[in-house]
Coordinates of C-alpha atoms in Angstrom, one line a residue:
X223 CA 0.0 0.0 0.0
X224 CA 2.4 2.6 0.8
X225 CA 4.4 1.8 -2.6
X226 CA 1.1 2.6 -4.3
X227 CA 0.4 5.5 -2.4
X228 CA 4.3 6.5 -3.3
X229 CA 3.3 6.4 -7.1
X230 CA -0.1 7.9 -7.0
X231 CA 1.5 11.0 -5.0
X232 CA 4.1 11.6 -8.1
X233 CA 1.4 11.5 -10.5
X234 CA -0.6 14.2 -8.8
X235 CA 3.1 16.5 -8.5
X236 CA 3.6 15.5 -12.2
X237 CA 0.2 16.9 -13.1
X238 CA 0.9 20.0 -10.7
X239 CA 4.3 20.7 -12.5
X240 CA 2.4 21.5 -15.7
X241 CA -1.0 22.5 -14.7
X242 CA -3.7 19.9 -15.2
X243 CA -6.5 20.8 -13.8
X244 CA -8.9 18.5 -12.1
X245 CA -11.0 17.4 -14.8
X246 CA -8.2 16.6 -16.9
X247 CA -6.3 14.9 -14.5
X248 CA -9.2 12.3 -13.7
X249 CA -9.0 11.9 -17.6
X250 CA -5.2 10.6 -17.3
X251 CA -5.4 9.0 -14.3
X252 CA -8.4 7.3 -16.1
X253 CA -5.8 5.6 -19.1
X254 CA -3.5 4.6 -16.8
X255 CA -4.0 0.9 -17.6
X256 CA -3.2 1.5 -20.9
X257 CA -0.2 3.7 -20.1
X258 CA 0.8 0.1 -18.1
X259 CA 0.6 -2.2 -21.5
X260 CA 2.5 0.8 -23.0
X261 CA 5.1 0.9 -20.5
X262 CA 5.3 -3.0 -20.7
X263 CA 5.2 -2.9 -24.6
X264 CA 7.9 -0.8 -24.9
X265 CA 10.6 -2.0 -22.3
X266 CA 10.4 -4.9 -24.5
X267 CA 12.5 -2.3 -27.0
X268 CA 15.7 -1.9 -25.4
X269 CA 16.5 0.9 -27.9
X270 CA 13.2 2.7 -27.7
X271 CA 12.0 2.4 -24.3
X272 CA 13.1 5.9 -23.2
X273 CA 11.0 7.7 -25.8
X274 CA 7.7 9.6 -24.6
X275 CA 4.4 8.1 -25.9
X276 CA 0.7 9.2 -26.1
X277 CA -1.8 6.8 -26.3
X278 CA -4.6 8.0 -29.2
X279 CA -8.1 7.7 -27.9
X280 CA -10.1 4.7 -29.2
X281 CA -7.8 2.8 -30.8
X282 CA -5.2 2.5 -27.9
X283 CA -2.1 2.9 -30.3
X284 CA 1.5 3.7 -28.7
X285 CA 2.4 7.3 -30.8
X286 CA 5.6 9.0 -30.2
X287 CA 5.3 12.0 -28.8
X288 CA 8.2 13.6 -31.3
X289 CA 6.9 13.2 -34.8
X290 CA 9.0 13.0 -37.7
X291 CA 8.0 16.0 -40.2
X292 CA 9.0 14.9 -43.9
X293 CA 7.9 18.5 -46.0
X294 CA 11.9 18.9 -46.4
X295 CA 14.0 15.9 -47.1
X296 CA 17.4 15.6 -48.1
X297 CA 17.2 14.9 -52.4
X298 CA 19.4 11.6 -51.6
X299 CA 17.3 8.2 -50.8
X300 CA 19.8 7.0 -49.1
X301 CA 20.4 9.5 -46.5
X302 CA 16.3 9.9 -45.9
X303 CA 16.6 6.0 -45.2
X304 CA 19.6 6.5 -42.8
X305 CA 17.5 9.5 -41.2
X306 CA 14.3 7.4 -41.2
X307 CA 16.1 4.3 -39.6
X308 CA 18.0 6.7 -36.9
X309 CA 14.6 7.8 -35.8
X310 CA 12.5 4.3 -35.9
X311 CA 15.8 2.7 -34.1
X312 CA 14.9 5.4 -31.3
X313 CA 11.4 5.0 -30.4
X314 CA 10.3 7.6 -33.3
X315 CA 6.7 6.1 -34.8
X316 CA 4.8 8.9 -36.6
X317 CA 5.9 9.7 -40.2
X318 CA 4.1 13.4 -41.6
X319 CA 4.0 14.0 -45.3
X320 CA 1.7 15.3 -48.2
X321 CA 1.5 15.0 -52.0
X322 CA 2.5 18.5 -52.4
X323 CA 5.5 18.5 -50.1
X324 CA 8.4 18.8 -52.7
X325 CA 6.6 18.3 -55.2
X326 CA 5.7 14.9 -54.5
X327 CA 8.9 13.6 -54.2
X328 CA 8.4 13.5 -50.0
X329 CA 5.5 10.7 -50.4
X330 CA 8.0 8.9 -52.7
X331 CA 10.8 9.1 -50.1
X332 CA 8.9 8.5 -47.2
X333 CA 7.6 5.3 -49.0
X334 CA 10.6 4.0 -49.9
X335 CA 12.4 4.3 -46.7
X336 CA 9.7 3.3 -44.3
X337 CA 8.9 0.2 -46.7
X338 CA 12.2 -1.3 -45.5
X339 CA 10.6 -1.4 -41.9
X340 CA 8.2 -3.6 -40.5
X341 CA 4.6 -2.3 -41.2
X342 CA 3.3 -2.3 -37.0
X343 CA 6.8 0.0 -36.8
X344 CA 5.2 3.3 -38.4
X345 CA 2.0 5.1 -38.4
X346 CA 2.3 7.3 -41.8
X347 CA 0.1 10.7 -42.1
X348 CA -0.3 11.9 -45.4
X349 CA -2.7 14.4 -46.6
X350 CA -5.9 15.8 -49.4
X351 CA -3.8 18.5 -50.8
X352 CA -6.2 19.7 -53.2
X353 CA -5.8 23.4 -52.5
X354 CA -5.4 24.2 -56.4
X355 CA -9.3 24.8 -57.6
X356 CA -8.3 22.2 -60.6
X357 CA -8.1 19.3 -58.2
X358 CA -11.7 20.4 -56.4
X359 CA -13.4 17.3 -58.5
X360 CA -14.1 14.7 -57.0
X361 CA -11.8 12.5 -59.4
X362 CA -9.2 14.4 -59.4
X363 CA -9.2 14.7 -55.5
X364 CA -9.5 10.9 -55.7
X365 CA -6.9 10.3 -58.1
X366 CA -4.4 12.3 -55.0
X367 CA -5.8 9.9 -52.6
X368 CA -5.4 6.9 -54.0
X369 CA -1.6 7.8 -55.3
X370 CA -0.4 8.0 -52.1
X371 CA -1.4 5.0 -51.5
X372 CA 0.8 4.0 -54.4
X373 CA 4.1 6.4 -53.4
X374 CA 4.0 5.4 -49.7
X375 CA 3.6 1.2 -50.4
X376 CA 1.0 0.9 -47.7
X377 CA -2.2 -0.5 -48.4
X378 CA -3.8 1.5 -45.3
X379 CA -2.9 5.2 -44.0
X380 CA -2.8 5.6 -40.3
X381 CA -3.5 9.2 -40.2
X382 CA -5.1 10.9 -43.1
X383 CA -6.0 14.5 -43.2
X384 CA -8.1 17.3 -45.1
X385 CA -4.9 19.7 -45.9
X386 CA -5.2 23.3 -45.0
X387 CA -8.5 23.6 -43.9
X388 CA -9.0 27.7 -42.8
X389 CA -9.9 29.3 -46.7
X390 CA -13.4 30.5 -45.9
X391 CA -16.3 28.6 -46.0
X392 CA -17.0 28.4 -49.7
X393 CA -13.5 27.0 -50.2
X394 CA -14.1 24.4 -47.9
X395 CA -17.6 23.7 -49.0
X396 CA -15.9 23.3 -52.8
X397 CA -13.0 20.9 -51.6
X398 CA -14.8 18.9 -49.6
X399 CA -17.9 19.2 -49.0
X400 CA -20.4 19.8 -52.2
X401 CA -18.2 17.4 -53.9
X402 CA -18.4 14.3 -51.9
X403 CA -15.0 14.2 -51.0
X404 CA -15.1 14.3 -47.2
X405 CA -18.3 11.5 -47.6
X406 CA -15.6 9.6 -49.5
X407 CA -12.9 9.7 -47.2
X408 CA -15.5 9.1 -44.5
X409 CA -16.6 5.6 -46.1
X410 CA -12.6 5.2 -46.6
X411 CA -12.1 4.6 -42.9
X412 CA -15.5 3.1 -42.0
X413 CA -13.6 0.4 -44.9
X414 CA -10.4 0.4 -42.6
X415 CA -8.3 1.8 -45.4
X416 CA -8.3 5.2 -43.1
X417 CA -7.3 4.7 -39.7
X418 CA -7.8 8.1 -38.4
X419 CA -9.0 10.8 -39.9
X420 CA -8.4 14.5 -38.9
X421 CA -7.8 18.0 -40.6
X422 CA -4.9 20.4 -40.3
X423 CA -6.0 24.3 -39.7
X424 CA -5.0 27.7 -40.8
X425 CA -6.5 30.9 -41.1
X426 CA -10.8 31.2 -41.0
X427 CA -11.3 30.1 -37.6
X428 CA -14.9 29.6 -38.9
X429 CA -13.7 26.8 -40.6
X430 CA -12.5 25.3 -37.6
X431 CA -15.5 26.0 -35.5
X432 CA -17.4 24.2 -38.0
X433 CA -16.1 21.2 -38.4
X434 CA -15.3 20.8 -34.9
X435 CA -19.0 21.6 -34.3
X436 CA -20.0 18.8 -36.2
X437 CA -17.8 16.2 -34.4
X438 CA -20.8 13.9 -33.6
X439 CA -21.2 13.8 -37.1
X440 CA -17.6 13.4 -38.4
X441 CA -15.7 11.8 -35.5
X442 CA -12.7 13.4 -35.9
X443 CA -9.8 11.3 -34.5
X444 CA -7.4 14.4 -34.9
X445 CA -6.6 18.1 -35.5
X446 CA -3.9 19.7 -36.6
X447 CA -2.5 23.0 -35.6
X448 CA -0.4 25.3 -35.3
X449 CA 1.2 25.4 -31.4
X450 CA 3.9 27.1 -29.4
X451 CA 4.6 29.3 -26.9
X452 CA 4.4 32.6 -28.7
X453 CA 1.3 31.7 -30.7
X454 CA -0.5 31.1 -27.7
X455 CA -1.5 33.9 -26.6
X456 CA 0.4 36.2 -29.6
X457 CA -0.9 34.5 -33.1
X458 CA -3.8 37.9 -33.4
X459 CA -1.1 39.6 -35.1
X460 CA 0.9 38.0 -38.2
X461 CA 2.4 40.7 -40.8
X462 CA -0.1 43.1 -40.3
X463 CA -3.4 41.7 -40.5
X464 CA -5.6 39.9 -37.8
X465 CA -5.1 36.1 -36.9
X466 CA -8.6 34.7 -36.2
X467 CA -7.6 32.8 -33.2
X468 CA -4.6 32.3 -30.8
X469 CA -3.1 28.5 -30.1
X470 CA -4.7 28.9 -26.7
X471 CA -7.9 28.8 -28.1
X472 CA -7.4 26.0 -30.8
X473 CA -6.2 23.1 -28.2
X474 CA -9.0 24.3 -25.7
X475 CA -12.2 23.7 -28.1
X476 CA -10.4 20.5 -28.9
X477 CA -9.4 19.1 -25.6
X478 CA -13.3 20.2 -24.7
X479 CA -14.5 18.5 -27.8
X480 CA -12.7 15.4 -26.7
X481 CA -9.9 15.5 -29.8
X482 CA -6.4 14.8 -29.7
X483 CA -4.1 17.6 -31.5
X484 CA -1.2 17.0 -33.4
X485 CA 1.2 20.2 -33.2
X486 CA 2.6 21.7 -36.4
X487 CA 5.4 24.6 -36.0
X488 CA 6.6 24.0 -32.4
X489 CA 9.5 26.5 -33.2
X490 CA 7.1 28.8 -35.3
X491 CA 9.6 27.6 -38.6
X492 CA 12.6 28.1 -36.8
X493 CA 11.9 31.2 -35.2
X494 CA 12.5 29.9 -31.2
X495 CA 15.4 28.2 -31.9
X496 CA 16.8 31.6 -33.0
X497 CA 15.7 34.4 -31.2
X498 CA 17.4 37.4 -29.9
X499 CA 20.1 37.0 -27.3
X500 CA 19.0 38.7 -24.7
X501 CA 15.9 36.3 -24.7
X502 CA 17.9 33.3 -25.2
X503 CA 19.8 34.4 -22.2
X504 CA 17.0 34.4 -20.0
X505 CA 16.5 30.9 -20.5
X506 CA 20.4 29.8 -20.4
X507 CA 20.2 30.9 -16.6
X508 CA 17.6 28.5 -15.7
X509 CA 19.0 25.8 -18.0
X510 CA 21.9 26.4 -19.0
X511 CA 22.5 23.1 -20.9
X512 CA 19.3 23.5 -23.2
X513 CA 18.9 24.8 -26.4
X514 CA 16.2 27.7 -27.2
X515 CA 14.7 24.8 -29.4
X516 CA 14.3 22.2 -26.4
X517 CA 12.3 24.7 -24.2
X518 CA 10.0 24.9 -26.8
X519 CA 9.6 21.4 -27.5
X520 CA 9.5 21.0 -23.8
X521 CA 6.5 23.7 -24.0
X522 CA 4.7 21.6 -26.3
X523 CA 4.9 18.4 -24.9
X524 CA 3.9 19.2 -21.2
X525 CA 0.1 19.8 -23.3
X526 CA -1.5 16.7 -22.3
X527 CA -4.1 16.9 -25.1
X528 CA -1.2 16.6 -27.7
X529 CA -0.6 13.1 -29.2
X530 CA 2.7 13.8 -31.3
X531 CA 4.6 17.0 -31.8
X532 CA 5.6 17.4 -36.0
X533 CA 9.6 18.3 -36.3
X534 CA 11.4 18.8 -40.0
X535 CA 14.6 17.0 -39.3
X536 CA 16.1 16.7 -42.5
X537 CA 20.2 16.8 -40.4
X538 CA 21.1 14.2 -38.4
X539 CA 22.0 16.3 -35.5
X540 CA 18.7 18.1 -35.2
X541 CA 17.5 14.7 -35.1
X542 CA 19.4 13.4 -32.6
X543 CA 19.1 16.4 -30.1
X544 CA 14.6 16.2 -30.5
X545 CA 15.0 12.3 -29.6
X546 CA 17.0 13.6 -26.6
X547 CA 14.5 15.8 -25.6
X548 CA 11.3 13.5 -25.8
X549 CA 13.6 10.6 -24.3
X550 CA 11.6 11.0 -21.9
X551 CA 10.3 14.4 -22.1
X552 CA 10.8 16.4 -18.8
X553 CA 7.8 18.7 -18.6
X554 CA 8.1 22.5 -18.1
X555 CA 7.1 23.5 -14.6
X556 CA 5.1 26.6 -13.7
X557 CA 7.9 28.8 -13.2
X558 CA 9.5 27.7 -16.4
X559 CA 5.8 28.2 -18.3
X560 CA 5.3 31.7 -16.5
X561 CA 8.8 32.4 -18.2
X562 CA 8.4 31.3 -21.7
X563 CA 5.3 33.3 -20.9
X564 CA 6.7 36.4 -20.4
X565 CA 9.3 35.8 -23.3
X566 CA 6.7 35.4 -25.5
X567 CA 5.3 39.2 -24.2
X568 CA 8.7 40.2 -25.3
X569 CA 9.0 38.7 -28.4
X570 CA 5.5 40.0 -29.6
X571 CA 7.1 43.4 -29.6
X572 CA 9.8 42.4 -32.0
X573 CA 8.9 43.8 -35.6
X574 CA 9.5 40.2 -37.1
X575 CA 8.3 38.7 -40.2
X576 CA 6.0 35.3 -38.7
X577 CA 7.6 33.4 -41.6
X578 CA 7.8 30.1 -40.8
X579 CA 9.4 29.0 -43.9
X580 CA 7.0 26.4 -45.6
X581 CA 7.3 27.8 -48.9
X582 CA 3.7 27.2 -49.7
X583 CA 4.2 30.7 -51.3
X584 CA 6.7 29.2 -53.6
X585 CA 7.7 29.5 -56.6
X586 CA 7.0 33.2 -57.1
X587 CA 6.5 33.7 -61.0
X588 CA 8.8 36.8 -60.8
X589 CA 12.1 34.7 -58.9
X590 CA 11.6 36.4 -55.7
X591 CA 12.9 34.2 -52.4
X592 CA 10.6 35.6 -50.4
X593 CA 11.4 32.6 -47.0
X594 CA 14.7 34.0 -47.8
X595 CA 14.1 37.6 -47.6
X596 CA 12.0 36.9 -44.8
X597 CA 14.6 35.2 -42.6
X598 CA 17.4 37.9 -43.4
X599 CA 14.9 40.7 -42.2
X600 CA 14.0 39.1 -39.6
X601 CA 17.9 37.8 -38.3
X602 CA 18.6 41.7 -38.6
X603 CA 15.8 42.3 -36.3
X604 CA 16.5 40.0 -33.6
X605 CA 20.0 41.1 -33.6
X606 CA 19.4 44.9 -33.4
X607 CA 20.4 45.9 -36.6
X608 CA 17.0 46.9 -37.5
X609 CA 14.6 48.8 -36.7
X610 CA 17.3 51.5 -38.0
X611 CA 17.7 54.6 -36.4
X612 CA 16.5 58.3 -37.4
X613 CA 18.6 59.4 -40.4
X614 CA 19.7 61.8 -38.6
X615 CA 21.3 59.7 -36.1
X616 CA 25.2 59.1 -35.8
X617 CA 25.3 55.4 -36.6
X618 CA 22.5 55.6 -39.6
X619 CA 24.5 55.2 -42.3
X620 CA 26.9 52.4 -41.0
X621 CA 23.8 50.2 -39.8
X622 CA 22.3 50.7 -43.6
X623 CA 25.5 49.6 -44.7
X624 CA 25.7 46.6 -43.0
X625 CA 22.1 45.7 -43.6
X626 CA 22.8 45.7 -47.2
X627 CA 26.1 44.0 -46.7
X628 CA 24.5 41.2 -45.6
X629 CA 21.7 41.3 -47.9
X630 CA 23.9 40.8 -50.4
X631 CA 25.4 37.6 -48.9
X632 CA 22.4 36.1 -48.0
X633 CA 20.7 36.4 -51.3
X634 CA 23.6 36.9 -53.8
X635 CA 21.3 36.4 -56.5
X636 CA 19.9 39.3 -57.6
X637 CA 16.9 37.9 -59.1
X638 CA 15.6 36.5 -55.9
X639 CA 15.8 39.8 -54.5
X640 CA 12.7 41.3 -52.8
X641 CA 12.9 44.5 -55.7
X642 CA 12.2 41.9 -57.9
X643 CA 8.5 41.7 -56.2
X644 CA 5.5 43.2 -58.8
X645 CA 2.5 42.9 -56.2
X646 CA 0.7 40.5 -58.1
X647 CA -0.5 38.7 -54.8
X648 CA -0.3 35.2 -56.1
X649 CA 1.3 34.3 -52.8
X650 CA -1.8 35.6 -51.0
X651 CA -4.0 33.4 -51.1
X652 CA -1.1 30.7 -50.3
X653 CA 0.3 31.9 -46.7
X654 CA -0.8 30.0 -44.1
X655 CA 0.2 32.6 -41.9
X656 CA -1.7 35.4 -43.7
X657 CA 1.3 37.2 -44.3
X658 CA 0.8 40.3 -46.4
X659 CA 4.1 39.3 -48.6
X660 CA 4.1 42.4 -51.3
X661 CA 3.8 45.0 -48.2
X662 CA 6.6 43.1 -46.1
X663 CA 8.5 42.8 -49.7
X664 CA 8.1 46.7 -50.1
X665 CA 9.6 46.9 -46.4
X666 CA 12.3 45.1 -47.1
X667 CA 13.0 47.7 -50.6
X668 CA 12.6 50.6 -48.9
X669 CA 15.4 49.3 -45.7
X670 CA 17.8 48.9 -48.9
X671 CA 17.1 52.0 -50.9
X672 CA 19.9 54.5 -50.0
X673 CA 19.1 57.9 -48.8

């Protein structure tokens, strides 16, 4: 008795630490037979047994908490197969692509490599990206279904989602829903050939709203979206224009609605692992072994509603230092929330670009980088070179100088250059993170005209 009493009390200071409330507490305590066959499944991996798991609702199934994010893969099968085998070898189960992730060639990647593995070793996610108004038919929408199937060598997909949902609902209502595509996909994992079904969100929070609303209808088994600590509470402002709802918001209806999340953009593309130095600082005192990158991991991963946390780890090392951090994850505690909390305050005041480097807004018909511009303006930014001073100030022209200095290195091609930008607003409609990309582009021009 007092053994159990021993384990019961550091599941109650575990659920303290990162700031369960009752109700939710009850909830995990409630799985906790599961979490034993978990346990006991997964000792019997002497590799793997470290690794953090989540147990997705209904079906029981062991997902790793880290998830392996495939939209930018190295060109070369063999090193995605040495990447893929690294991460499977390590307790890594969840495999995230999409036919329009490189083109294509990340389904045909991802296929090959995980086809080398056992087939109970992976759960693969793939996606209906059929954002293009030519592939609203239902055939054509069909024909991108069922070639995944061919590219990824699986005769079922564990997770499949509806890509991108957030356009307004007349977009969504032509995709998916006038067409008979989602009554399709529907009937696709009533048949088993669908696992679990679920969307991934940006933009109209209507959309959202709406399909969550429905859930007795659709039984969503997953959501996806967009989660970390500075969208929490500070995604209502992204390049100028309003978001429609904060991270906070999207992982409450869903934990209320009774659906597991999947987290896309832990590091906002990069952006936490990179922040200013000051800010970094802040968190080097507390610990000073860990990277900007693994607080925000750790951030993401102390969500109890989460069942696996999406990371692009197309370099060995970056792969290697997220399996460290989920192996097992070490919650944040409420001081270390309260602090990423009050970073986040700070970095909200930062006049950064919330580029997180997808390149849906790629290729631009008129050559211009614009991820690239992006992440130069916004390196200058957290490093104080920008905003730039009053012309009139003593250091104004040497800053200009070395802004365009290192323009100039970090887009040596001229063509790619943000001048280059004619305001079409192609990209528009393409930004997940509604990004007003000609005004930001004309930013940039006008930082690099000389006075």
């Amino acid at each position: 008795m007092e053994k159990q009493g021993k384990n019961n009390m550091g599941r109650r200071e575990f659920l303290r630490r990162i700031g369960l409330g009752a109700g939710s507490a009850l909830a995990l305590m409630a799985m906790e037979p599961l979490r034993v066959l978990a346990k006991e499944k997964t000792e019997k991996n002497t590799v793997a047994n470290r690794m953090t798991y989540r147990i997705q609702h209904g079906s029981g199934e062991q997902v790793s908490l880290l998830g392996f994010g495939m939209m930018r893969l190295p060109s070369n099968q063999e090193e995605v197969n040495r990447l893929v085998d690294y991460a499977i070898e390590h307790g890594v189960n969840y495999f995230d692509t999409a036919p329009m992730y490189m083109g294509g060639q990340s389904e045909v990647l991802t296929g090959n490599a995980l086809a080398r593995h056992p087939r109970e070793k992976f759960y693969v996610a793939t996606k209906m990206s059929n954002q293009n108004r030519r592939l609203w038919s239902f055939e054509a929408s069909k024909d991108m279904y069922e070639q995944s199937f061919e590219r990824l060598k699986v005769d079922h997909i564990d997770y499949y989602l509806l890509h991108s949902i957030g356009g307004g609902m007349d977009t969504l209502k032509g995709r998916f829903l006038d067409n008979g595509v989602l009554e399709f996909l529907l009937k696709e994992r009533k048949a088993g050939r669908i696992k679990h079904l679920g969307f991934s969100y940006h933009g109209d929070v209507r959309d959202f709203d709406y399909l969550l609303d429905l859930q007795d209808e659709y039984n969503w088994d997953f959501v996806q979206i967009q989660m970390n600590f500075l969208d929490w509470r500070h995604a209502s402002l992204r390049g100028g224009r309003r978001a429609d709802a904060d991270a906070e918001y999207l992982y409450e209806k869903c934990e209320k609605t009774g659906v597991q999340c999947v987290v896309m953009e832990p590091l906002r593309g990069g952006a936490l692992g990179r922040m200013a130095p000051e800010l970094a600082n802040q968190l080097k005192a507390v610990r000073p072994d860990d990277s900007t990158a693994r607080w925000a991991f750790r951030w993401v991963g102390s969500h109890t509603n989460i069942l696996t946390t999406l990371s692009g780890m197309n370099l060995m090392e970056h792969l290697e230092d997220n399996i460290k951090t989920f192996s097992p994850l070490d919650p944040c505690t409420e001081q270390e929330n309260q602090l990423l909390a009050d970073i986040a305050d700070q970095m909200s005041g930062y006049p950064t670009i919330p580029c997180t480097a997808c390149e849906y807004c790629m290729p631009c018909p008129f050559g211009v980088d614009i991820p690239g511009n992006f992440a130069y303006y916004n390196e200058a930014v957290n490093s104080h070179l920008l905003p730039l001073p009053d012309i009139k100030a003593a250091d104004f022209d040497t800053r200009k100088q070395r802004f365009i200095d290192g323009y100039k290195k970090a887009l040596p091609d001229n063509g790619k250059w943000a001048s280059q930008c004619q305001d079409c607003e192609v990209c528009l409609s393409k930004c997940p993170q509604q990004i007003r990309i000609p005004n930001q582009m004309a930013r940039i021009v006008e930082t690099l005209r000389k006075k």
